[in-house]
Amino acid sequence: MLEPTGSLATALAQGRRLLAARPAQAEEQALEILKVISGQPQALLLLMQARRAQNNHKGARAALNDLRKTIGPDDSAGWRALGDQLTAQGDSEAADDAYARHIKASVNDPELFEAASALCDNRLAVAERLLRSFLKEHPTDVAAMRMLAETGSRVAAYDDAEKLLERALELAPGFTAARHNYAAVLHRQMKSEAALTQVDILLKEEPNNSGYLALRASVLARIGEHKDAIQSYETLLRRDPSQPKAWMSYGHTLKTVGRQDESIKAYRKSIALLPNLGESYWSLANLKTFRFTRDDAAAMRAQLERTDILEEDRFHLHFALGKALEDDGAYEDSFAHYAKGNALRRKSIKYDADVLSENVQRARAVFTPDFFHARATSGSVRRDPIFVVGLPRAGSTLIEQILSSHSQIEGTMELPDIAVIVRDLEPRRKRSERTDYPENLLDLEPELFAQMGEEYLRRAAIQRKLKKAYFIDKMPNNFQHIGFIQLILPNAKIIDARRHPLGCCLSNFKQHFARGQTFSYDLTDLGRYYRDYADLMTHFDAVLPGRIHRVFYERMVANPEAEIRALLAYCELPFEESCLRFYENDRAVRTASSEQVRQPIFTEGVDHWRHYESWLGPLKAALDPALDTYPVG
């Protein structure tokens, strides 16, 4: 396990070494430096960090304001450096402000200055209007392109941002700030290879830049290069050990490769640096096999009593405290915290349960026996993929671990590629507009399906490290695209991981997902989602009989050998004893069940939902009739 060591000389290095364990002394060190060198920027940054570590948020804000005063309004490089430092410290709001001031300081044109001012004030509609008007008159202005890309990134219009930044770099290859933005936008869109190329270009110029190193480590982790990702995080933290979110990300990567004790130390280090970092508390809870101490629970309660923490920290703390109380058997209090965490998270997302219900009906109308019969010879003949679909927390990671213990099968991750190919099928539209999918499949030429099957395989290739004959894509949401998968990869295997509706939905309600799964933060939404999923799977069972193999979690737990043999028979592979000893497989696992599947199957979790049954009325009502028709339990 990497231990933080100082990487700077003299007093600043000593202050940073003190920061994690003795923040009060780090504050004293920073103040001593400032007595000698008034306004020294690195000392002010250290002072801000030390005060924040002691929960002195008023003092930390004062230090940040003093730090801002040391940077002149026209000091573009200074604002950018501050943004990089604040990003590394996990202060995204202050970092956004610094980056916006960096952009404002970078421009001289009065029109662009006005747009930059709007961007600083987060008046995105105004900034976008001004920038689009400017670019009509000055179509090759790379500064304006970068600013417009920034407005797009802030509203998650990453495709637009990518095109703008790509064009800016064609015109000005040395535009470093645009390249950094470009790498980040590519990463957010899962275009990992392209993102890594851009980050490596940046690191050639600035090999010690913390922001670049952190981004590179994140990209490497996403594409399964965990050893290199760990090395990148260790390099970063050796140079600057005072970064709580870098310690947390380091912990995530250690967890993925099974180094649990070290991941716990990394998470605890991030909490020591930033005690209100709710995501690190949740990361400990999300190990599933981890147990909080009473001191941990008291610390979480103390953070929740504060009025100045971010809502994101607050809902993460509620989820984590819910897990701590659950482990202690305090189910009523546990559910109360889960409910509070979910309610806070639900406020921040847009989810309409009617959309999935409508999409299921449209899929039923399009994907008929006649539709598939007319396209029976379409699609790629390749047999490589094994899709595991369903709801999260239904046993898909267990199935993946079992299958990946076979000599011919490689486990990968929840691949986004099917959804990306589906999205690219239709013309550009606003998020509020109705999609043309799946009706747009009716008009496609048959040869396109084979091309899309091959495209999927090309996109997935980066995750296939072992080059085995078969690989697993366990993106659960792909149940919505079974008809499309049948068209482009008719020989691929499809496995439906299913679990008792109350057990599955409650497990989702107790889970905070890093991204996606927006249906999971309300019991009624959850029930409707499960019901729609079950309805769609029933439809495909009828129109594609025998095409999908279903694994009921309860049956797998009760009789694993029989279920594993049936699973391998469906995959047309010989039985191997190693699949029964899946818990001995030391492969990287990137989901919430990573620690659970490194243990033998246990039965205690099957009926665990009954502890919470008193509070599941809305879920039961929304599930009807899916609850009554479930064949197990």
XYZ file of C-alpha atoms in Angstrom:
633
model
C 0.000 0.000 0.000
C 1.374 3.364 -0.961
C 1.997 5.640 2.019
C 1.929 9.378 1.372
C 5.324 11.022 1.390
C 6.321 14.574 0.766
C 7.558 15.499 -2.683
C 8.352 19.206 -2.186
C 11.259 20.721 -0.342
C 11.328 22.868 2.786
C 8.310 24.171 4.659
C 5.619 23.453 2.084
C 6.637 19.799 1.914
C 6.532 19.558 5.705
C 3.099 21.170 5.767
C 1.756 18.695 3.251
C 3.151 15.796 5.219
C 1.341 17.065 8.314
C -1.943 17.638 6.498
C -3.415 14.136 6.640
C -2.650 13.182 10.245
C -2.182 16.566 11.980
C -4.080 19.264 10.080
C -3.845 21.739 12.985
C -0.052 21.638 12.737
C -0.288 21.926 8.962
C -2.321 25.102 9.491
C 0.344 26.477 11.812
C 3.005 25.653 9.229
C 1.058 27.480 6.510
C 0.612 30.539 8.731
C 4.336 30.590 9.528
C 5.142 30.568 5.806
C 2.639 33.379 5.191
C 4.274 35.505 7.895
C 7.486 35.357 5.903
C 6.005 35.450 2.382
C 2.675 37.231 2.480
C 0.188 35.864 -0.037
C 2.331 32.867 -1.016
C -0.150 30.871 -3.194
C 0.900 27.342 -2.214
C 0.828 28.283 1.468
C -2.679 29.723 1.070
C -3.773 26.509 -0.632
C -2.263 24.484 2.239
C -4.022 26.764 4.740
C -7.360 26.198 2.973
C -6.875 22.419 2.989
C -5.815 22.289 6.644
C -8.786 24.339 7.790
C -11.194 22.272 5.745
C -9.739 19.075 7.272
C -10.589 20.542 10.701
C -14.155 21.385 9.598
C -13.317 25.103 9.791
C -15.181 25.903 6.599
C -15.463 29.626 7.252
C -11.689 29.827 7.655
C -11.150 27.642 4.582
C -13.321 29.960 2.473
C -11.359 32.953 3.759
C -8.089 31.289 2.695
C -9.569 30.502 -0.721
C -10.653 34.120 -1.135
C -7.144 35.281 -0.208
C -5.737 32.813 -2.713
C -7.990 34.225 -5.426
C -6.741 37.724 -4.622
C -3.171 36.648 -5.340
C -4.136 35.850 -8.909
C -4.613 38.877 -11.112
C -7.792 39.041 -13.227
C -5.682 38.721 -16.379
C -3.498 35.857 -15.101
C -4.866 33.082 -17.290
C -2.195 30.560 -16.291
C -2.703 31.305 -12.604
C -6.441 30.673 -12.768
C -5.882 27.476 -14.692
C -3.353 26.236 -12.129
C -5.797 27.035 -9.330
C -8.519 25.143 -11.163
C -6.236 22.109 -11.454
C -5.432 22.231 -7.739
C -9.073 22.603 -6.710
C -10.101 19.754 -9.017
C -7.492 17.537 -7.395
C -8.872 18.498 -3.984
C -12.406 17.589 -5.056
C -13.755 21.151 -4.783
C -15.576 21.057 -8.128
C -17.645 24.206 -7.590
C -14.593 26.368 -6.827
C -12.682 24.661 -9.648
C -15.417 25.520 -12.162
C -15.194 29.134 -11.049
C -11.403 29.153 -11.465
C -11.582 27.575 -14.936
C -14.224 30.078 -16.013
C -11.983 32.932 -14.837
C -9.112 31.306 -16.722
C -11.188 31.396 -19.906
C -12.222 34.997 -19.244
C -8.583 35.996 -18.739
C -7.621 34.240 -21.980
C -9.726 36.367 -24.300
C -9.234 39.925 -25.486
C -12.127 40.402 -27.912
C -14.947 42.410 -26.248
C -17.646 40.060 -27.560
C -15.827 37.018 -26.248
C -15.190 38.789 -22.961
C -18.940 39.292 -22.566
C -19.568 35.610 -23.310
C -16.842 34.609 -20.856
C -18.430 36.781 -18.181
C -21.731 34.979 -18.753
C -19.926 31.655 -18.457
C -18.338 32.775 -15.161
C -21.806 33.623 -13.871
C -23.157 30.261 -15.126
C -25.574 32.060 -17.464
C -25.176 29.302 -20.008
C -28.010 30.255 -22.366
C -26.603 33.767 -22.701
C -23.071 32.485 -23.215
C -24.232 30.007 -25.869
C -26.193 32.655 -27.785
C -23.272 35.081 -27.794
C -20.766 32.430 -28.815
C -22.847 30.999 -31.655
C -23.369 34.490 -33.007
C -19.649 35.201 -32.742
C -18.686 31.976 -34.508
C -20.950 32.786 -37.448
C -18.768 35.817 -38.079
C -15.487 34.194 -36.975
C -15.808 30.462 -37.777
C -12.148 29.658 -37.053
C -11.827 31.318 -33.643
C -10.546 28.514 -31.450
C -11.091 30.365 -28.167
C -14.771 30.756 -28.968
C -14.985 27.082 -29.924
C -13.502 26.056 -26.602
C -15.890 28.325 -24.686
C -18.912 26.984 -26.570
C -17.699 23.449 -25.871
C -17.572 24.348 -22.176
C -21.228 25.429 -22.235
C -22.095 22.110 -23.864
C -20.135 20.100 -21.316
C -21.945 21.766 -18.442
C -25.293 20.501 -19.777
C -23.862 17.078 -20.780
C -24.023 17.825 -24.528
C -20.720 16.001 -24.901
C -21.104 15.107 -28.572
C -21.365 18.796 -29.504
C -18.452 19.642 -27.221
C -16.319 16.910 -28.758
C -16.836 18.190 -32.309
C -16.036 21.759 -31.328
C -12.854 20.796 -29.506
C -11.742 18.483 -32.292
C -12.090 21.343 -34.766
C -10.253 23.738 -32.444
C -7.318 21.342 -32.218
C -7.234 20.893 -35.986
C -6.795 24.644 -36.268
C -4.480 25.021 -33.246
C -2.741 21.756 -32.257
C -0.844 23.538 -29.495
C -4.008 24.725 -27.719
C -3.285 22.821 -24.489
C -6.370 23.891 -22.536
C -8.647 22.741 -25.380
C -6.823 19.411 -25.529
C -7.407 18.871 -21.808
C -11.110 19.615 -22.287
C -11.157 17.300 -25.307
C -9.622 14.421 -23.346
C -12.146 14.882 -20.538
C -15.100 14.958 -22.966
C -13.894 11.803 -24.710
C -13.559 10.090 -21.342
C -17.095 11.047 -20.343
C -18.365 9.461 -23.557
C -16.516 6.179 -22.922
C -14.147 6.839 -25.839
C -11.292 5.630 -23.742
C -8.605 4.901 -26.329
C -8.999 8.332 -27.893
C -8.995 9.987 -24.460
C -5.802 8.177 -23.479
C -4.083 9.371 -26.654
C -4.915 12.981 -25.800
C -3.822 12.676 -22.170
C -0.488 11.185 -23.204
C 0.092 14.175 -25.495
C -0.592 16.505 -22.564
C 1.732 14.597 -20.239
C 4.611 14.886 -22.695
C 4.440 18.636 -22.124
C 3.655 18.579 -18.400
C 4.581 15.167 -16.922
C 3.942 16.303 -13.340
C 0.511 17.871 -13.890
C -1.804 16.409 -11.252
C -4.939 16.900 -13.315
C -3.482 15.045 -16.289
C -2.193 12.197 -14.121
C -5.576 11.792 -12.418
C -7.404 11.754 -15.740
C -4.981 9.191 -17.166
C -5.452 6.912 -14.172
C -9.231 7.165 -14.501
C -9.128 6.281 -18.206
C -6.826 3.318 -17.575
C -9.136 1.984 -14.881
C -12.110 2.194 -17.228
C -10.445 0.105 -19.932
C -9.323 -2.529 -17.463
C -5.637 -1.571 -17.300
C -5.759 -1.708 -13.522
C -2.053 -2.253 -12.882
C -1.146 0.860 -14.850
C -4.012 2.789 -13.244
C -2.747 1.914 -9.772
C 0.765 2.997 -10.721
C -0.584 6.303 -12.040
C -2.490 6.979 -8.836
C 0.577 6.094 -6.770
C 2.721 8.485 -8.799
C 0.150 11.219 -8.350
C -0.252 10.668 -4.613
C 3.468 10.380 -4.029
C 3.881 13.834 -5.509
C 0.863 15.328 -3.766
C -0.658 13.228 -0.965
C -3.202 15.870 0.043
C -5.850 14.970 -2.557
C -8.881 13.290 -0.964
C -10.639 12.381 -4.197
C -7.471 10.928 -5.680
C -7.152 8.693 -2.609
C -10.774 7.667 -3.090
C -10.268 6.820 -6.778
C -7.133 4.913 -5.842
C -9.286 2.959 -3.390
C -11.783 2.133 -6.144
C -9.038 0.651 -8.316
C -7.552 -1.365 -5.443
C -11.015 -2.725 -4.685
C -11.502 -3.792 -8.290
C -8.392 -5.990 -8.241
C -9.275 -7.530 -4.879
C -6.852 -5.613 -2.656
C -9.581 -4.880 -0.132
C -7.504 -4.056 2.951
C -5.498 -1.526 0.966
C -8.641 -0.034 -0.573
C -10.075 0.472 2.922
C -6.909 2.319 3.966
C -7.156 4.533 0.886
C -10.813 5.357 1.571
C -10.020 6.143 5.186
C -7.141 8.385 4.080
C -9.536 10.349 1.864
C -11.934 10.769 4.805
C -9.094 11.922 7.061
C -8.290 14.622 4.501
C -11.928 15.580 3.910
C -14.218 14.346 6.722
C -17.428 15.280 4.913
C -16.555 13.272 1.779
C -19.710 11.184 1.784
C -18.721 9.244 -1.314
C -15.772 7.685 0.508
C -18.016 6.566 3.360
C -20.364 5.069 0.771
C -17.410 3.427 -0.966
C -16.625 1.621 2.283
C -20.262 0.570 2.622
C -20.286 -0.500 -1.018
C -17.625 -3.110 -0.316
C -20.645 -5.015 1.111
C -18.432 -7.192 3.319
C -17.081 -4.169 5.245
C -18.493 -3.338 8.691
C -18.479 0.184 10.145
C -17.450 0.783 13.749
C -19.522 2.760 16.223
C -17.036 5.596 15.842
C -17.637 5.544 12.086
C -21.394 5.792 12.596
C -20.947 8.650 15.061
C -18.704 10.486 12.602
C -21.286 10.112 9.829
C -24.055 11.395 12.091
C -21.900 14.384 13.015
C -21.404 15.255 9.357
C -25.144 14.952 8.688
C -25.864 17.402 11.506
C -23.909 20.090 9.681
C -25.743 22.586 7.500
C -22.849 23.487 5.194
C -22.108 20.203 3.395
C -23.003 19.528 -0.221
C -26.196 17.634 -0.970
C -24.082 15.027 -2.781
C -22.133 14.373 0.420
C -25.370 14.281 2.396
C -27.102 11.587 0.341
C -23.937 9.475 0.218
C -23.728 9.679 4.018
C -27.379 8.617 4.352
C -26.769 5.564 2.152
C -23.632 4.652 4.120
C -25.304 5.114 7.497
C -28.226 3.019 6.269
C -25.756 0.190 5.614
C -24.108 0.617 9.034
C -27.468 0.405 10.812
C -28.548 -2.531 8.655
C -25.486 -4.485 9.744
C -26.428 -3.747 13.367
C -29.981 -5.021 12.811
C -31.539 -1.571 13.352
C -33.782 -1.973 10.311
C -36.266 0.827 10.963
C -33.543 3.449 11.400
C -31.640 1.888 8.517
C -34.620 2.211 6.173
C -35.165 5.817 7.296
C -31.639 6.729 6.179
C -31.954 4.812 2.914
C -35.217 6.651 2.252
C -33.642 10.049 2.978
C -30.693 9.309 0.718
C -32.957 8.182 -2.096
C -35.260 11.189 -1.732
C -32.315 13.586 -1.981
C -30.916 11.759 -5.005
C -34.317 11.610 -6.713
C -34.590 15.400 -6.522
C -31.451 15.847 -8.579
C -32.357 13.573 -11.512
C -34.932 13.502 -14.270
C -36.736 10.198 -14.607
C -40.167 9.501 -16.072
C -41.423 5.947 -15.534
C -43.972 6.411 -18.334
C -41.171 6.565 -20.906
C -40.054 2.967 -20.299
C -43.648 1.740 -20.234
C -44.256 3.361 -23.605
C -40.969 2.024 -25.007
C -41.900 -1.504 -23.961
C -45.197 -1.253 -25.825
C -43.456 0.105 -28.909
C -40.930 -2.738 -28.773
C -43.718 -5.289 -28.541
C -45.295 -3.762 -31.642
C -42.075 -3.770 -33.701
C -40.400 -6.986 -32.626
C -42.869 -9.564 -33.914
C -42.232 -13.095 -35.237
C -42.747 -11.813 -38.791
C -40.203 -9.022 -38.213
C -37.514 -11.474 -37.156
C -38.428 -14.024 -39.827
C -37.955 -11.408 -42.559
C -34.460 -10.624 -41.227
C -33.412 -14.124 -40.248
C -30.206 -14.032 -42.321
C -29.097 -10.589 -41.184
C -26.425 -9.826 -38.614
C -22.893 -10.922 -37.914
C -22.375 -14.668 -37.586
C -19.849 -14.197 -34.760
C -20.636 -16.004 -31.497
C -18.215 -14.202 -29.174
C -20.534 -12.202 -26.877
C -22.477 -13.526 -23.912
C -24.941 -10.856 -22.770
C -26.152 -10.913 -19.159
C -29.219 -8.688 -18.789
C -31.865 -7.871 -16.201
C -31.920 -5.487 -13.263
C -28.852 -4.530 -11.253
C -28.456 -6.479 -7.991
C -30.155 -9.551 -9.492
C -27.119 -11.838 -9.448
C -25.520 -10.820 -12.738
C -22.046 -10.411 -11.186
C -22.303 -13.901 -9.719
C -23.203 -15.287 -13.154
C -20.322 -13.362 -14.705
C -17.888 -14.671 -12.093
C -19.040 -18.258 -12.669
C -18.804 -18.015 -16.438
C -15.471 -16.176 -16.416
C -14.034 -19.055 -14.376
C -14.408 -21.181 -17.521
C -11.286 -21.559 -19.615
C -12.986 -20.242 -22.766
C -14.801 -17.187 -21.349
C -13.480 -13.763 -20.364
C -15.321 -11.385 -18.070
C -15.166 -7.697 -18.991
C -17.571 -5.135 -17.531
C -20.909 -3.416 -18.137
C -20.166 -2.301 -21.674
C -21.982 0.813 -22.971
C -21.555 -0.091 -26.630
C -24.996 -1.467 -27.521
C -26.697 1.670 -26.224
C -24.170 3.890 -28.040
C -24.771 2.141 -31.374
C -28.536 2.424 -30.874
C -28.184 6.131 -30.072
C -26.142 6.718 -33.214
C -28.875 5.183 -35.377
C -31.060 8.253 -35.231
C -30.528 11.861 -36.264
C -29.605 14.456 -33.676
C -32.452 15.307 -31.343
C -32.984 17.103 -28.086
C -33.110 15.030 -24.923
C -36.751 16.010 -24.452
C -37.747 14.680 -27.862
C -39.071 11.168 -28.389
C -36.624 8.690 -29.851
C -37.322 7.037 -33.231
C -36.071 3.696 -31.892
C -37.059 0.888 -32.437
C -39.316 1.899 -35.341
C -36.289 3.170 -37.266
C -35.053 -0.425 -37.531
C -37.924 -1.199 -39.914
C -36.355 0.790 -42.739
C -32.730 -0.299 -42.404
C -31.106 -2.366 -45.131
C -30.364 -5.924 -43.917
C -26.607 -5.652 -44.553
C -26.373 -2.819 -42.014
C -27.174 -5.202 -39.166
C -24.063 -7.279 -39.847
C -21.988 -4.086 -39.988
C -23.342 -2.984 -36.620
C -22.593 -6.394 -35.136
C -18.994 -6.076 -36.264
C -18.870 -2.507 -34.954
C -19.975 -3.736 -31.530
C -17.197 -6.355 -31.551
C -14.617 -3.742 -32.550
C -15.703 -1.434 -29.766
C -15.629 -4.243 -27.197
C -12.182 -5.444 -28.269
C -10.354 -3.026 -25.941
C -11.846 -4.856 -22.944
C -10.799 -8.326 -24.136
C -7.398 -8.604 -22.473
C -7.155 -12.411 -22.500
C -8.302 -12.964 -26.099
C -10.500 -15.927 -25.161
C -13.134 -17.271 -27.548
C -16.053 -15.718 -25.653
C -16.547 -12.623 -23.531
C -19.278 -11.336 -21.231
C -21.090 -8.020 -21.508
C -23.090 -7.656 -18.302
C -24.759 -4.310 -18.928
C -28.133 -5.032 -17.251
C -30.035 -2.369 -19.194
C -29.435 -4.248 -22.439
C -32.701 -6.090 -21.778
C -34.272 -3.108 -23.544
C -32.240 -3.970 -26.671
C -32.712 -7.717 -26.978
C -34.498 -7.265 -30.307
C -31.592 -5.213 -31.611
C -29.031 -7.733 -30.325
C -30.912 -10.484 -32.142
C -30.657 -8.492 -35.378
C -26.951 -7.668 -35.222
C -25.594 -10.740 -33.368
C -28.104 -13.572 -33.794
C -25.656 -16.192 -32.507
C -24.739 -14.359 -29.296
C -25.968 -15.857 -26.029
C -28.413 -13.884 -23.865
C -28.838 -14.681 -20.164
C -31.564 -13.091 -18.055
C -30.502 -12.739 -14.405
C -33.675 -12.620 -12.330
C -34.277 -12.264 -8.613
C -37.381 -12.037 -6.412
C -38.995 -8.646 -7.154
C -38.939 -7.440 -3.548
C -35.398 -8.626 -2.906
C -34.100 -7.211 -6.174
C -35.871 -3.861 -5.963
C -34.998 -3.312 -2.300
C -31.354 -4.106 -3.061
C -31.435 -1.410 -5.745
C -33.102 1.026 -3.321
C -30.225 0.494 -0.888
C -27.645 1.073 -3.615
C -26.318 4.400 -4.786
C -25.083 4.059 -8.353
C -22.191 6.160 -9.581
C -24.081 6.813 -12.814
C -27.259 5.726 -14.557
C -29.997 3.514 -13.063
C -32.099 6.604 -12.410
C -35.184 4.446 -11.825
C -33.774 3.145 -8.540
C -34.331 6.095 -6.184
C -38.074 5.737 -5.627
C -39.991 2.601 -4.634
C -42.821 3.222 -7.094
C -40.393 3.895 -9.949
C -38.541 0.701 -9.040
C -41.688 -1.399 -9.042
C -42.830 -0.079 -12.381
C -39.381 -0.615 -13.900
C -39.269 -4.247 -12.751
C -42.810 -4.835 -14.047
C -41.990 -3.358 -17.464
C -38.794 -5.403 -17.627
C -40.664 -8.626 -16.827
C -43.353 -7.793 -19.426
C -40.747 -7.223 -22.151
C -38.909 -10.441 -21.324
C -42.201 -12.352 -21.508
C -42.727 -10.879 -24.962
C -39.311 -12.034 -26.195
C -39.873 -15.481 -24.709
C -42.931 -15.680 -26.961
C -41.473 -14.279 -30.200
C -37.999 -15.847 -29.789
C -38.751 -19.093 -27.954
C -35.719 -20.648 -26.293
C -33.492 -17.737 -27.284
C -32.950 -16.445 -23.722
C -31.680 -18.516 -20.802
C -33.084 -17.414 -17.454
C -31.218 -17.813 -14.177
C -33.272 -17.375 -11.023
C -31.006 -16.187 -8.231
C -32.789 -18.220 -5.573
C -32.361 -21.437 -7.572
C -28.689 -20.699 -8.180
C -28.127 -20.252 -4.446
C -30.112 -23.381 -3.535
C -28.558 -25.741 -6.101
C -25.497 -24.142 -7.707
C -24.087 -27.177 -9.477
C -27.308 -27.991 -11.331
C -27.793 -24.359 -12.329
C -24.170 -23.950 -13.440
C -24.347 -27.091 -15.556
C -27.526 -25.818 -17.213
C -25.930 -22.417 -17.787
C -22.880 -23.902 -19.497
C -25.044 -26.239 -21.551
C -26.964 -23.215 -22.862
C -23.623 -21.604 -23.765
C -22.714 -24.835 -25.599
C -19.599 -25.270 -23.507
C -18.339 -28.268 -21.539
C -18.701 -28.258 -17.769
C -15.540 -27.306 -15.844
C -15.067 -27.778 -12.109
C -13.468 -24.324 -11.878
C -16.925 -22.796 -12.400
C -18.034 -24.299 -9.083
C -15.015 -22.674 -7.423
C -15.661 -19.266 -8.970
C -14.678 -17.567 -5.709
C -11.061 -18.600 -6.350
C -10.999 -16.520 -9.533
C -8.772 -13.481 -8.941
C -10.020 -11.488 -11.937
C -10.855 -7.798 -11.597
C -14.523 -7.151 -10.768
C -15.916 -3.661 -11.287
C -19.356 -3.795 -9.679
C -20.830 -3.456 -6.194
C -20.739 -7.235 -5.715
C -16.979 -7.455 -6.246
C -16.221 -8.689 -2.718
C -19.279 -10.925 -2.417
C -18.376 -12.982 -5.501
C -14.944 -13.638 -4.058
C -16.665 -15.833 -1.456
C -18.616 -19.101 -1.776
C -22.359 -18.780 -2.373
C -24.270 -18.059 0.824
C -28.027 -18.248 1.365
C -28.501 -15.570 4.020
C -29.263 -12.815 1.533
C -32.150 -14.543 -0.245
C -34.890 -13.433 2.151
C -33.109 -10.454 3.679
C -35.748 -8.135 2.217
C -38.262 -9.427 4.792
C -36.569 -7.282 7.460
C -37.823 -4.239 5.541
C -41.191 -5.563 4.379
C -43.178 -3.210 6.635
C -42.037 -0.219 4.564
C -42.380 -1.688 1.069
C -46.055 -0.941 0.447
C -45.481 1.450 -2.488
C -43.143 -1.078 -4.092
C -45.640 -3.916 -3.775
C -48.398 -1.806 -5.286
C -46.259 -0.812 -8.263
C -45.050 -4.367 -8.892
C -48.486 -5.895 -9.236
C -48.910 -8.375 -10.966
C -45.167 -9.144 -11.366
C -44.941 -9.931 -7.664
C -47.595 -12.652 -7.760
C -46.256 -14.340 -10.894
C -42.653 -14.732 -9.728
C -42.058 -18.487 -9.643
C -39.593 -18.680 -6.742
C -39.978 -17.731 -3.090
